[in-house]
């Protein structure tokens, strides 16, 4: 053999699993997890809805749909959802406009205040409204009013407070994107401010309005906490599932109502995606950023509105805090910390359970959504499409429906995974897949921002796909994944409807304790649990910001 031939012979490579084999194995594992903990639970609801007292058939559907009560519940749910959507969109749009298009003072504070409902279980809004406007609320008891907050209007007001942050975030993002050239042209042509708003601002944000509307509608029609706490004798579909399953043990009828509840959520999600596909870019390379001009009168009007709204959002958690710090609301307002002793069944254990479950959810949630995002974005396998579809499917599944599906799927001796039923691991998996879509979308968005040249360079240097993943992709992605973990932690601390059917005395969590205490009339202790949940979530968010700040500071120092 010539020296030239020897020199051209490639060096022997170490034995390793090929990139294609590795990608296929990981993709199969991700898909199996999704089938086990997402597809099978939802499928169990559909199957169980066809199993009646006499066997398979339409018995459950016939009994449910022929009942005048179910149509009353459908009407109640739609009425609450539609009115809440209208009010939430209108109020949130004005608030977002004030933040993005005026010079109101302390915008950071105003943003933070309306985010407070995200830091607590949904029923805290109803809880606060009862302390303010209930029969023994502050306004009725101390100011001589005669408000009747229970029923339809109580649910609507509580749901408006609950959904407002979601609408505000979407609308704020829509209003942040603007092209100054359109506004300059309108001013040159002599258009008045209201005409500019009607012909330019409103049309340019119509997709944001539609997206926010669908999100608010879906959240409202599937909300359980507010309706059961403040609804009184006014029932909706979400509370009916709870009554059928927990109160009467009629799983078949509960499954039918779950299917009815699933339908509007799925339809609204499909409409949202269809409208989003028609959206075109508002900002191009020729666009000019919009500069907000000074206008004291405008700023004063919007400032009064935003601070009035902020006061309402502050009043709810503050009145809950006050109720937790007095001996007996509203009869004995002497300061007391006795409600924080948690001298009830299980004591403070539900809080510790929630913290442990939330940490586990954060860890496993980050792992599962990261792997799913990498499989769908980086691996070229035939399973990419099904995985991407199933990854975002939970956005169309109400929490109560998915929770009921877990009961039907895993509380069966025919299921080999029945050993998980009644345990914390199953609750963790439920939280992960209930919130999977949001974490997955965040992770995939960040992955798309990483240039493919990194992968190409690594491949040219002989690096495997796995090596590139751990040496290049994940180090770039870690701040985003850390944020996803914080999101999972927060959602696991405050979610109620998804887990309500899985709780046992041994696996009690804090959000469910709030509901049970409120249901028993122990409102002061329920308030104490709510305050603890909010403080834990806020502490986690503050700690996360400190970690990111310190990491960013070190990163900057290294660059320097």
mmCIF file with all atom_site columns, N, CA and C in Angstrom, residues 93 97 101 175 183 194-209:
data_model
loop_
_atom_site.group_PDB
_atom_site.id
_atom_site.type_symbol
_atom_site.label_atom_id
_atom_site.label_alt_id
_atom_site.label_comp_id
_atom_site.label_asym_id
_atom_site.label_entity_id
_atom_site.label_seq_id
_atom_site.pdbx_PDB_ins_code
_atom_site.Cartn_x
_atom_site.Cartn_y
_atom_site.Cartn_z
_atom_site.occupancy
_atom_site.B_iso_or_equiv
_atom_site.pdbx_formal_charge
_atom_site.auth_seq_id
_atom_site.auth_comp_id
_atom_site.auth_asym_id
_atom_site.auth_atom_id
_atom_site.pdbx_PDB_model_num
ATOM 1  N N  . UNK A 1 93  ? -58.313 45.207 27.109 1.00 0.00 ? 93  UNK A N  1
ATOM 2  C CA . UNK A 1 93  ? -57.828 45.957 25.937 1.00 0.00 ? 93  UNK A CA 1
ATOM 3  C C  . UNK A 1 93  ? -57.498 47.391 26.338 1.00 0.00 ? 93  UNK A C  1
ATOM 4  N N  . UNK A 1 97  ? -53.831 48.950 26.269 1.00 0.00 ? 97  UNK A N  1
ATOM 5  C CA . UNK A 1 97  ? -53.607 50.165 25.469 1.00 0.00 ? 97  UNK A CA 1
ATOM 6  C C  . UNK A 1 97  ? -52.934 51.234 26.334 1.00 0.00 ? 97  UNK A C  1
ATOM 7  N N  . UNK A 1 101 ? -49.528 52.380 24.881 1.00 0.00 ? 101 UNK A N  1
ATOM 8  C CA . UNK A 1 101 ? -49.689 53.546 24.016 1.00 0.00 ? 101 UNK A CA 1
ATOM 9  C C  . UNK A 1 101 ? -49.832 54.872 24.773 1.00 0.00 ? 101 UNK A C  1
ATOM 10 N N  . UNK A 1 175 ? -50.663 44.979 20.888 1.00 0.00 ? 175 UNK A N  1
ATOM 11 C CA . UNK A 1 175 ? -50.545 46.430 20.815 1.00 0.00 ? 175 UNK A CA 1
ATOM 12 C C  . UNK A 1 175 ? -49.094 46.900 20.776 1.00 0.00 ? 175 UNK A C  1
ATOM 13 N N  . UNK A 1 183 ? -49.598 55.629 11.264 1.00 0.00 ? 183 UNK A N  1
ATOM 14 C CA . UNK A 1 183 ? -50.125 56.686 12.123 1.00 0.00 ? 183 UNK A CA 1
ATOM 15 C C  . UNK A 1 183 ? -49.707 58.060 11.624 1.00 0.00 ? 183 UNK A C  1
ATOM 16 N N  . UNK A 1 194 ? -59.859 59.245 17.511 1.00 0.00 ? 194 UNK A N  1
ATOM 17 C CA . UNK A 1 194 ? -60.777 58.113 17.548 1.00 0.00 ? 194 UNK A CA 1
ATOM 18 C C  . UNK A 1 194 ? -60.850 57.413 16.201 1.00 0.00 ? 194 UNK A C  1
ATOM 19 N N  . UNK A 1 195 ? -60.802 58.198 15.125 1.00 0.00 ? 195 UNK A N  1
ATOM 20 C CA . UNK A 1 195 ? -60.824 57.596 13.790 1.00 0.00 ? 195 UNK A CA 1
ATOM 21 C C  . UNK A 1 195 ? -59.559 56.783 13.540 1.00 0.00 ? 195 UNK A C  1
ATOM 22 N N  . UNK A 1 196 ? -58.408 57.281 14.027 1.00 0.00 ? 196 UNK A N  1
ATOM 23 C CA . UNK A 1 196 ? -57.159 56.531 13.890 1.00 0.00 ? 196 UNK A CA 1
ATOM 24 C C  . UNK A 1 196 ? -57.251 55.213 14.642 1.00 0.00 ? 196 UNK A C  1
ATOM 25 N N  . UNK A 1 197 ? -57.825 55.277 15.830 1.00 0.00 ? 197 UNK A N  1
ATOM 26 C CA . UNK A 1 197 ? -57.984 54.061 16.623 1.00 0.00 ? 197 UNK A CA 1
ATOM 27 C C  . UNK A 1 197 ? -58.895 53.066 15.903 1.00 0.00 ? 197 UNK A C  1
ATOM 28 N N  . UNK A 1 198 ? -59.997 53.570 15.350 1.00 0.00 ? 198 UNK A N  1
ATOM 29 C CA . UNK A 1 198 ? -60.994 52.691 14.725 1.00 0.00 ? 198 UNK A CA 1
ATOM 30 C C  . UNK A 1 198 ? -60.496 52.109 13.411 1.00 0.00 ? 198 UNK A C  1
ATOM 31 N N  . UNK A 1 199 ? -59.703 52.840 12.658 1.00 0.00 ? 199 UNK A N  1
ATOM 32 C CA . UNK A 1 199 ? -59.300 52.396 11.323 1.00 0.00 ? 199 UNK A CA 1
ATOM 33 C C  . UNK A 1 199 ? -57.899 51.775 11.268 1.00 0.00 ? 199 UNK A C  1
ATOM 34 N N  . UNK A 1 200 ? -57.068 52.040 12.281 1.00 0.00 ? 200 UNK A N  1
ATOM 35 C CA . UNK A 1 200 ? -55.696 51.506 12.249 1.00 0.00 ? 200 UNK A CA 1
ATOM 36 C C  . UNK A 1 200 ? -55.425 50.578 13.433 1.00 0.00 ? 200 UNK A C  1
ATOM 37 N N  . UNK A 1 201 ? -55.597 51.121 14.644 1.00 0.00 ? 201 UNK A N  1
ATOM 38 C CA . UNK A 1 201 ? -55.228 50.345 15.829 1.00 0.00 ? 201 UNK A CA 1
ATOM 39 C C  . UNK A 1 201 ? -56.086 49.100 15.988 1.00 0.00 ? 201 UNK A C  1
ATOM 40 N N  . UNK A 1 202 ? -57.394 49.276 15.936 1.00 0.00 ? 202 UNK A N  1
ATOM 41 C CA . UNK A 1 202 ? -58.302 48.149 16.162 1.00 0.00 ? 202 UNK A CA 1
ATOM 42 C C  . UNK A 1 202 ? -58.127 47.055 15.099 1.00 0.00 ? 202 UNK A C  1
ATOM 43 N N  . UNK A 1 203 ? -58.105 47.384 13.794 1.00 0.00 ? 203 UNK A N  1
ATOM 44 C CA . UNK A 1 203 ? -57.896 46.322 12.794 1.00 0.00 ? 203 UNK A CA 1
ATOM 45 C C  . UNK A 1 203 ? -56.552 45.620 12.927 1.00 0.00 ? 203 UNK A C  1
ATOM 46 N N  . UNK A 1 204 ? -55.505 46.359 13.313 1.00 0.00 ? 204 UNK A N  1
ATOM 47 C CA . UNK A 1 204 ? -54.178 45.746 13.414 1.00 0.00 ? 204 UNK A CA 1
ATOM 48 C C  . UNK A 1 204 ? -54.071 44.771 14.592 1.00 0.00 ? 204 UNK A C  1
ATOM 49 N N  . UNK A 1 205 ? -54.998 44.864 15.537 1.00 0.00 ? 205 UNK A N  1
ATOM 50 C CA . UNK A 1 205 ? -54.953 43.969 16.712 1.00 0.00 ? 205 UNK A CA 1
ATOM 51 C C  . UNK A 1 205 ? -56.087 42.950 16.701 1.00 0.00 ? 205 UNK A C  1
ATOM 52 N N  . UNK A 1 206 ? -56.776 42.800 15.582 1.00 0.00 ? 206 UNK A N  1
ATOM 53 C CA . UNK A 1 206 ? -57.949 41.920 15.564 1.00 0.00 ? 206 UNK A CA 1
ATOM 54 C C  . UNK A 1 206 ? -57.573 40.465 15.832 1.00 0.00 ? 206 UNK A C  1
ATOM 55 N N  . UNK A 1 207 ? -56.403 40.042 15.385 1.00 0.00 ? 207 UNK A N  1
ATOM 56 C CA . UNK A 1 207 ? -56.004 38.660 15.648 1.00 0.00 ? 207 UNK A CA 1
ATOM 57 C C  . UNK A 1 207 ? -55.671 38.460 17.122 1.00 0.00 ? 207 UNK A C  1
ATOM 58 N N  . UNK A 1 208 ? -55.059 39.449 17.722 1.00 0.00 ? 208 UNK A N  1
ATOM 59 C CA . UNK A 1 208 ? -54.810 39.382 19.160 1.00 0.00 ? 208 UNK A CA 1
ATOM 60 C C  . UNK A 1 208 ? -56.111 39.341 19.943 1.00 0.00 ? 208 UNK A C  1
ATOM 61 N N  . UNK A 1 209 ? -57.090 40.130 19.507 1.00 0.00 ? 209 UNK A N  1
ATOM 62 C CA . UNK A 1 209 ? -58.402 40.128 20.158 1.00 0.00 ? 209 UNK A CA 1
ATOM 63 C C  . UNK A 1 209 ? -59.056 38.758 20.024 1.00 0.00 ? 209 UNK A C  1
#
